[in-house]
Amino acid sequence: MDTALQSQRNRSYAIIGTGAIGGFYGAKLQQAGFEVHFLLHSDYQFVRQRGLRVDSVWGDFTLDSLNVYNDVHQMPPCDVVIVALKTTRNSLLTTLLPPVLKESGAVLMLQNGLGNEEAIAPIVGPAHILGGLCFICSNKVGDGHIHHLDYGTITLGEYAPDYQPLGITATLQDIAGDFEAAGIPIQFAEDLLLARWKKLIWNIPYNGLSVVLNARTDEIMKNEYTRLLSEQLMQEVGAVAAAYNRKIPESFIQKMLDHTAKMKPYITSMKLDYDHHRTLEIESIIGNPLQAAIAKQIPVPKIAMLYAQLNFINSQIQAK
Amino acid sequence: MDTALQSQRNRSYAIIGTGAIGGFYGAKLQQAGFEVHFLLHSDYQFVRQRGLRVDSVWGDFTLDSLNVYNDVHQMPPCDVVIVALKTTRNSLLTTLLPPVLKESGAVLMLQNGLGNEEAIAPIVGPAHILGGLCFICSNKVGDGHIHHLDYGTITLGEYAPDYQPLGITATLQDIAGDFEAAGIPIQFAEDLLLARWKKLIWNIPYNGLSVVLNARTDEIMKNEYTRLLSEQLMQEVGAVAAAYNRKIPESFIQKMLDHTAKMKPYITSMKLDYDHHRTLEIESIIGNPLQAAIAKQIPVPKIAMLYAQLNFINSQIQAK
């Protein structure tokens, strides 16, 4: 069922959203010799004139000459389109995706949370849809300037309707090969939905509580009450995943708790958005999992409360 | 079963905790001619030398000459001891109460939350115990300086073991008479526990959320998500009250919501404590009701989450 993509090094990439994630991975691909086309917004003029600077724990580099665009209709159709927009802007994809995607191409959703692959399926026709979960600390620190602080592995899985597990497909292997050629560690998810729920086990409590309590992960874990609350939120996430036949063992939850308690102090992506007065990615990270719970009548009172609190905080950010 | 207290105007009052509540009501009683003895702490010297100033919507006044103490052993035993400490300091009552209480006297707990009367029962022997719920906006704005902004009614009820309803007792009427003589509106609670739960219907959501969300009541009510969350928290409180045979009708919850939505912007007492980096009254307002729910196996996941969040915030206040 897999149609072969263009052979390696010949595949072209489009980056929709050249921020901390899209900018970093796109720059790594171009550095490795791939043809990459970047869609930019606020710093289009800056990058066009002065290039893209990447300070990275894997080695600093600067790209002086890039294919940059501020209009998707100027971009060539590409073999692989990487979507790295904030999910709060996903309504733009109806307009942004079709022009840059070859008919036999693939879309890779490098986004947080649940439901992003499903949402674009009606837009992209017969193209392959992949989901990528980025385990990375990377920030955009200024115009055309990305700071990659730690980690960087991507977990890749291919999407099928109703999130039927597809295993490790040829498309997955093709794209993984390109990323690995660019020095990016890849793990395969044979079941994309299971991978998404496993990441939500971490993302829901820590992204949510870090904003509501204005706290780092180490502070949340040091306090006995919020350590327990994190665990209870994880249990609720696990119960919803189980209702979709994705069983996440209790030992995974305990591993996440232990790991987070030992991790160096970490500021979650939602907390970074909060600190910079940016709209929070509430729907993809909390709202869609909450809707998934409601659809299966799984009680998740604490996720629901977190969702309400985050919406309150978000409305205050937007009122500023 | 009621032993008569001393006749009106002859009753002596001790104020344990001369703050926004104890200072205000104590000053009103002295202004009306009652003998009042004030226990002070941080502003003892100030008040001894310069008196107590009350700026009040009921009329400003200053008491130049007061019976002030910084040591409970210097105080005479009184007919009525008004406890207006913050509940976080209630462990002091074992030491503070016995010396100031006449054997046939009464203790009036003018405190927030649940369980305060029960907690002092073993300390006060045969004395009457009363609970008072203050519906008042009053702040201590400086040494010996109280600002009474609005309201002022006290709901008074008498306590019996297991919070058996006692109706309107003679003691209740005696003390109510004194307060009314001092211009303080009184309402009777025939069932003190029911009155306490009814106040918790309001206090748990708004005190809790105002701190966690750093918000005023009008902001909480203007947002559709936190308005609903307030209602859900109220429903949980109502379910616990019902388990103790105190049925609070749904119409009461709707009335509280409507009233709060229409009220002028209000900063809760817990939010004031938070803003001034003071220890939060978590146990009496949230923790004791939560324990009451656990004892009856009533699920209150949202109250439990609020409790955890407040404990986190409290530990950060105390670390400062």
PDB file of C-alpha atoms in Angstrom, chain A residues 61-234:
ATOM      1  CA  PHE A  61      26.042  26.397  12.540  1.00  0.00           C
ATOM      2  CA  THR A  62      24.609  29.114  10.351  1.00  0.00           C
ATOM      3  CA  LEU A  63      22.785  28.757   7.039  1.00  0.00           C
ATOM      4  CA  ASP A  64      23.573  31.813   4.943  1.00  0.00           C
ATOM      5  CA  SER A  65      21.574  30.881   1.887  1.00  0.00           C
ATOM      6  CA  LEU A  66      18.073  29.489   2.297  1.00  0.00           C
ATOM      7  CA  ASN A  67      14.941  29.130   0.232  1.00  0.00           C
ATOM      8  CA  VAL A  68      12.661  31.375   2.238  1.00  0.00           C
ATOM      9  CA  TYR A  69       9.093  32.413   1.542  1.00  0.00           C
ATOM     10  CA  ASN A  70       6.374  34.460   3.170  1.00  0.00           C
ATOM     11  CA  ASP A  71       3.747  33.247   0.726  1.00  0.00           C
ATOM     12  CA  VAL A  72       2.946  29.603   0.283  1.00  0.00           C
ATOM     13  CA  HIS A  73       1.973  30.138  -3.362  1.00  0.00           C
ATOM     14  CA  GLN A  74       5.572  31.031  -4.200  1.00  0.00           C
ATOM     15  CA  MET A  75       6.792  27.678  -2.864  1.00  0.00           C
ATOM     16  CA  PRO A  76       7.344  24.619  -5.062  1.00  0.00           C
ATOM     17  CA  PRO A  77       5.347  21.465  -4.274  1.00  0.00           C
ATOM     18  CA  CYS A  78       7.576  19.281  -2.086  1.00  0.00           C
ATOM     19  CA  ASP A  79       7.919  15.576  -1.379  1.00  0.00           C
ATOM     20  CA  VAL A  80       7.596  16.026   2.373  1.00  0.00           C
ATOM     21  CA  VAL A  81       5.850  18.886   4.144  1.00  0.00           C
ATOM     22  CA  ILE A  82       6.788  19.295   7.769  1.00  0.00           C
ATOM     23  CA  VAL A  83       4.090  21.072   9.786  1.00  0.00           C
ATOM     24  CA  ALA A  84       5.602  22.719  12.838  1.00  0.00           C
ATOM     25  CA  LEU A  85       3.111  25.504  13.415  1.00  0.00           C
ATOM     26  CA  LYS A  86       1.726  25.994  16.860  1.00  0.00           C
ATOM     27  CA  THR A  87      -1.465  23.940  16.937  1.00  0.00           C
ATOM     28  CA  THR A  88      -3.420  27.088  17.781  1.00  0.00           C
ATOM     29  CA  ARG A  89      -2.838  28.128  14.157  1.00  0.00           C
ATOM     30  CA  ASN A  90      -3.869  24.830  12.556  1.00  0.00           C
ATOM     31  CA  SER A  91      -6.954  26.378  10.982  1.00  0.00           C
ATOM     32  CA  LEU A  92      -4.501  27.979   8.522  1.00  0.00           C
ATOM     33  CA  LEU A  93      -3.503  24.565   7.165  1.00  0.00           C
ATOM     34  CA  THR A  94      -6.472  24.374   4.804  1.00  0.00           C
ATOM     35  CA  THR A  95      -4.846  27.240   2.919  1.00  0.00           C
ATOM     36  CA  LEU A  96      -1.188  26.494   3.586  1.00  0.00           C
ATOM     37  CA  LEU A  97      -0.893  22.785   2.870  1.00  0.00           C
ATOM     38  CA  PRO A  98      -2.296  22.053  -0.602  1.00  0.00           C
ATOM     39  CA  PRO A  99       0.019  24.319  -2.627  1.00  0.00           C
ATOM     40  CA  VAL A 100       3.264  22.932  -1.143  1.00  0.00           C
ATOM     41  CA  LEU A 101       2.424  19.241  -1.206  1.00  0.00           C
ATOM     42  CA  LYS A 102       3.223  16.951  -4.142  1.00  0.00           C
ATOM     43  CA  GLU A 103       0.369  14.629  -4.969  1.00  0.00           C
ATOM     44  CA  SER A 104       2.382  11.554  -4.026  1.00  0.00           C
ATOM     45  CA  GLY A 105       3.997  13.341  -1.103  1.00  0.00           C
ATOM     46  CA  ALA A 106       3.823  13.076   2.650  1.00  0.00           C
ATOM     47  CA  VAL A 107       2.925  15.411   5.479  1.00  0.00           C
ATOM     48  CA  LEU A 108       4.765  15.128   8.781  1.00  0.00           C
ATOM     49  CA  MET A 109       2.970  16.695  11.737  1.00  0.00           C
ATOM     50  CA  LEU A 110       5.630  17.713  14.277  1.00  0.00           C
ATOM     51  CA  GLN A 111       3.102  18.959  16.791  1.00  0.00           C
ATOM     52  CA  ASN A 112       2.019  18.383  20.353  1.00  0.00           C
ATOM     53  CA  GLY A 113      -1.121  16.705  21.522  1.00  0.00           C
ATOM     54  CA  LEU A 114      -3.937  14.753  20.001  1.00  0.00           C
ATOM     55  CA  GLY A 115      -5.956  14.888  16.791  1.00  0.00           C
ATOM     56  CA  ASN A 116      -3.643  16.881  14.532  1.00  0.00           C
ATOM     57  CA  GLU A 117      -3.201  14.125  11.936  1.00  0.00           C
ATOM     58  CA  GLU A 118      -6.922  13.422  11.894  1.00  0.00           C
ATOM     59  CA  ALA A 119      -7.704  17.091  11.372  1.00  0.00           C
ATOM     60  CA  ILE A 120      -5.639  17.455   8.202  1.00  0.00           C
ATOM     61  CA  ALA A 121      -6.678  14.154   6.591  1.00  0.00           C
ATOM     62  CA  PRO A 122      -9.532  15.762   4.623  1.00  0.00           C
ATOM     63  CA  ILE A 123      -7.139  18.414   3.255  1.00  0.00           C
ATOM     64  CA  VAL A 124      -4.271  16.347   1.895  1.00  0.00           C
ATOM     65  CA  GLY A 125      -6.031  13.840  -0.325  1.00  0.00           C
ATOM     66  CA  PRO A 126      -4.049  10.682  -1.058  1.00  0.00           C
ATOM     67  CA  ALA A 127      -0.841  11.913   0.592  1.00  0.00           C
ATOM     68  CA  HIS A 128       0.734   9.980   3.428  1.00  0.00           C
ATOM     69  CA  ILE A 129       0.311  11.511   6.847  1.00  0.00           C
ATOM     70  CA  LEU A 130       2.932  10.968   9.515  1.00  0.00           C
ATOM     71  CA  GLY A 131       3.081  12.109  13.084  1.00  0.00           C
ATOM     72  CA  GLY A 132       6.279  13.017  14.857  1.00  0.00           C
ATOM     73  CA  LEU A 133       6.741  13.449  18.593  1.00  0.00           C
ATOM     74  CA  CYS A 134       9.731  15.630  19.331  1.00  0.00           C
ATOM     75  CA  PHE A 135      11.636  15.026  22.517  1.00  0.00           C
ATOM     76  CA  ILE A 136      13.671  18.188  22.386  1.00  0.00           C
ATOM     77  CA  CYS A 137      14.500  21.388  24.246  1.00  0.00           C
ATOM     78  CA  SER A 138      14.696  24.062  21.586  1.00  0.00           C
ATOM     79  CA  ASN A 139      13.734  27.730  21.716  1.00  0.00           C
ATOM     80  CA  LYS A 140      13.533  30.490  19.191  1.00  0.00           C
ATOM     81  CA  VAL A 141      15.481  33.199  20.974  1.00  0.00           C
ATOM     82  CA  GLY A 142      15.270  35.933  18.352  1.00  0.00           C
ATOM     83  CA  ASP A 143      14.753  36.658  14.654  1.00  0.00           C
ATOM     84  CA  GLY A 144      16.461  33.912  12.650  1.00  0.00           C
ATOM     85  CA  HIS A 145      18.055  32.533  15.790  1.00  0.00           C
ATOM     86  CA  ILE A 146      17.341  29.115  17.299  1.00  0.00           C
ATOM     87  CA  HIS A 147      18.813  27.716  20.468  1.00  0.00           C
ATOM     88  CA  HIS A 148      18.780  23.918  20.732  1.00  0.00           C
ATOM     89  CA  LEU A 149      19.531  23.104  24.368  1.00  0.00           C
ATOM     90  CA  ASP A 150      19.056  19.365  24.785  1.00  0.00           C
ATOM     91  CA  TYR A 151      17.724  16.089  23.407  1.00  0.00           C
ATOM     92  CA  GLY A 152      16.326  15.954  19.857  1.00  0.00           C
ATOM     93  CA  THR A 153      14.961  12.479  19.153  1.00  0.00           C
ATOM     94  CA  ILE A 154      11.798  12.250  17.084  1.00  0.00           C
ATOM     95  CA  THR A 155       9.369   9.357  17.417  1.00  0.00           C
ATOM     96  CA  LEU A 156       7.807   8.788  13.994  1.00  0.00           C
ATOM     97  CA  GLY A 157       4.610   6.945  13.187  1.00  0.00           C
ATOM     98  CA  GLU A 158       2.330   6.774  10.159  1.00  0.00           C
ATOM     99  CA  TYR A 159      -1.305   7.725  10.428  1.00  0.00           C
ATOM    100  CA  ALA A 160      -4.257   5.771   9.049  1.00  0.00           C
ATOM    101  CA  PRO A 161      -7.976   6.518   9.473  1.00  0.00           C
ATOM    102  CA  ASP A 162      -9.160   5.895  13.062  1.00  0.00           C
ATOM    103  CA  TYR A 163      -5.496   5.671  14.004  1.00  0.00           C
ATOM    104  CA  GLN A 164      -5.286   2.032  12.925  1.00  0.00           C
ATOM    105  CA  PRO A 165      -1.728   0.927  13.704  1.00  0.00           C
ATOM    106  CA  LEU A 166       0.267   0.578  10.481  1.00  0.00           C
ATOM    107  CA  GLY A 167       3.565  -0.718  11.827  1.00  0.00           C
ATOM    108  CA  ILE A 168       6.815   0.503  10.296  1.00  0.00           C
ATOM    109  CA  THR A 169       5.884   1.490   6.764  1.00  0.00           C
ATOM    110  CA  ALA A 170       8.161   2.152   3.793  1.00  0.00           C
ATOM    111  CA  THR A 171       7.312   5.867   3.920  1.00  0.00           C
ATOM    112  CA  LEU A 172       8.251   5.941   7.570  1.00  0.00           C
ATOM    113  CA  GLN A 173      11.564   4.286   6.781  1.00  0.00           C
ATOM    114  CA  ASP A 174      12.269   6.638   3.888  1.00  0.00           C
ATOM    115  CA  ILE A 175      11.758   9.763   5.951  1.00  0.00           C
ATOM    116  CA  ALA A 176      13.522   8.288   8.973  1.00  0.00           C
ATOM    117  CA  GLY A 177      16.489   7.596   6.692  1.00  0.00           C
ATOM    118  CA  ASP A 178      16.630  11.261   5.669  1.00  0.00           C
ATOM    119  CA  PHE A 179      16.456  12.464   9.274  1.00  0.00           C
ATOM    120  CA  GLU A 180      19.114  10.018  10.381  1.00  0.00           C
ATOM    121  CA  ALA A 181      21.318  11.143   7.491  1.00  0.00           C
ATOM    122  CA  ALA A 182      20.929  14.639   8.971  1.00  0.00           C
ATOM    123  CA  GLY A 183      22.046  13.390  12.383  1.00  0.00           C
ATOM    124  CA  ILE A 184      18.597  13.337  13.944  1.00  0.00           C
ATOM    125  CA  PRO A 185      17.892  10.251  16.098  1.00  0.00           C
ATOM    126  CA  ILE A 186      14.638   8.528  15.149  1.00  0.00           C
ATOM    127  CA  GLN A 187      12.482   6.020  16.974  1.00  0.00           C
ATOM    128  CA  PHE A 188       9.671   4.227  15.216  1.00  0.00           C
ATOM    129  CA  ALA A 189       6.139   4.116  16.568  1.00  0.00           C
ATOM    130  CA  GLU A 190       4.325   1.124  15.139  1.00  0.00           C
ATOM    131  CA  ASP A 191       1.153   2.581  16.626  1.00  0.00           C
ATOM    132  CA  LEU A 192       1.069   6.373  16.340  1.00  0.00           C
ATOM    133  CA  LEU A 193      -1.943   6.756  18.631  1.00  0.00           C
ATOM    134  CA  LEU A 194      -0.270   4.780  21.416  1.00  0.00           C
ATOM    135  CA  ALA A 195       2.793   7.011  21.072  1.00  0.00           C
ATOM    136  CA  ARG A 196       0.608  10.127  21.245  1.00  0.00           C
ATOM    137  CA  TRP A 197      -1.174   8.914  24.411  1.00  0.00           C
ATOM    138  CA  LYS A 198       2.130   8.007  26.031  1.00  0.00           C
ATOM    139  CA  LYS A 199       3.398  11.499  25.446  1.00  0.00           C
ATOM    140  CA  LEU A 200       0.135  12.919  26.813  1.00  0.00           C
ATOM    141  CA  ILE A 201       0.757  11.017  30.050  1.00  0.00           C
ATOM    142  CA  TRP A 202       3.582  13.498  30.576  1.00  0.00           C
ATOM    143  CA  ASN A 203       2.295  16.522  28.701  1.00  0.00           C
ATOM    144  CA  ILE A 204      -1.095  16.895  30.346  1.00  0.00           C
ATOM    145  CA  PRO A 205       0.019  17.105  33.978  1.00  0.00           C
ATOM    146  CA  TYR A 206       3.259  18.993  33.489  1.00  0.00           C
ATOM    147  CA  ASN A 207       2.255  21.418  30.758  1.00  0.00           C
ATOM    148  CA  GLY A 208      -1.016  22.099  32.552  1.00  0.00           C
ATOM    149  CA  LEU A 209       0.208  22.397  36.129  1.00  0.00           C
ATOM    150  CA  SER A 210       3.342  24.330  35.172  1.00  0.00           C
ATOM    151  CA  VAL A 211       1.103  27.112  33.864  1.00  0.00           C
ATOM    152  CA  VAL A 212      -1.616  27.018  36.526  1.00  0.00           C
ATOM    153  CA  LEU A 213       0.947  26.885  39.346  1.00  0.00           C
ATOM    154  CA  ASN A 214       3.561  29.005  37.564  1.00  0.00           C
ATOM    155  CA  ALA A 215       6.151  26.348  38.307  1.00  0.00           C
ATOM    156  CA  ARG A 216       8.960  24.242  36.910  1.00  0.00           C
ATOM    157  CA  THR A 217       8.765  20.443  36.807  1.00  0.00           C
ATOM    158  CA  ASP A 218      11.188  20.051  39.719  1.00  0.00           C
ATOM    159  CA  GLU A 219       9.023  22.276  41.925  1.00  0.00           C
ATOM    160  CA  ILE A 220       5.906  20.292  41.034  1.00  0.00           C
ATOM    161  CA  MET A 221       7.675  17.024  41.875  1.00  0.00           C
ATOM    162  CA  LYS A 222       9.254  18.237  45.103  1.00  0.00           C
ATOM    163  CA  ASN A 223       5.865  19.034  46.625  1.00  0.00           C
ATOM    164  CA  GLU A 224       4.079  15.922  47.899  1.00  0.00           C
ATOM    165  CA  TYR A 225       0.632  17.267  47.005  1.00  0.00           C
ATOM    166  CA  THR A 226       1.390  18.168  43.399  1.00  0.00           C
ATOM    167  CA  ARG A 227       3.496  15.050  42.880  1.00  0.00           C
ATOM    168  CA  LEU A 228       0.396  13.041  43.808  1.00  0.00           C
ATOM    169  CA  LEU A 229      -1.798  15.283  41.672  1.00  0.00           C
ATOM    170  CA  SER A 230       0.519  14.692  38.688  1.00  0.00           C
ATOM    171  CA  GLU A 231       0.142  10.967  39.207  1.00  0.00           C
ATOM    172  CA  GLN A 232      -3.647  11.247  39.467  1.00  0.00           C
ATOM    173  CA  LEU A 233      -3.768  13.227  36.223  1.00  0.00           C
ATOM    174  CA  MET A 234      -1.593  10.567  34.579  1.00  0.00           C
TER     175      MET A 234
END
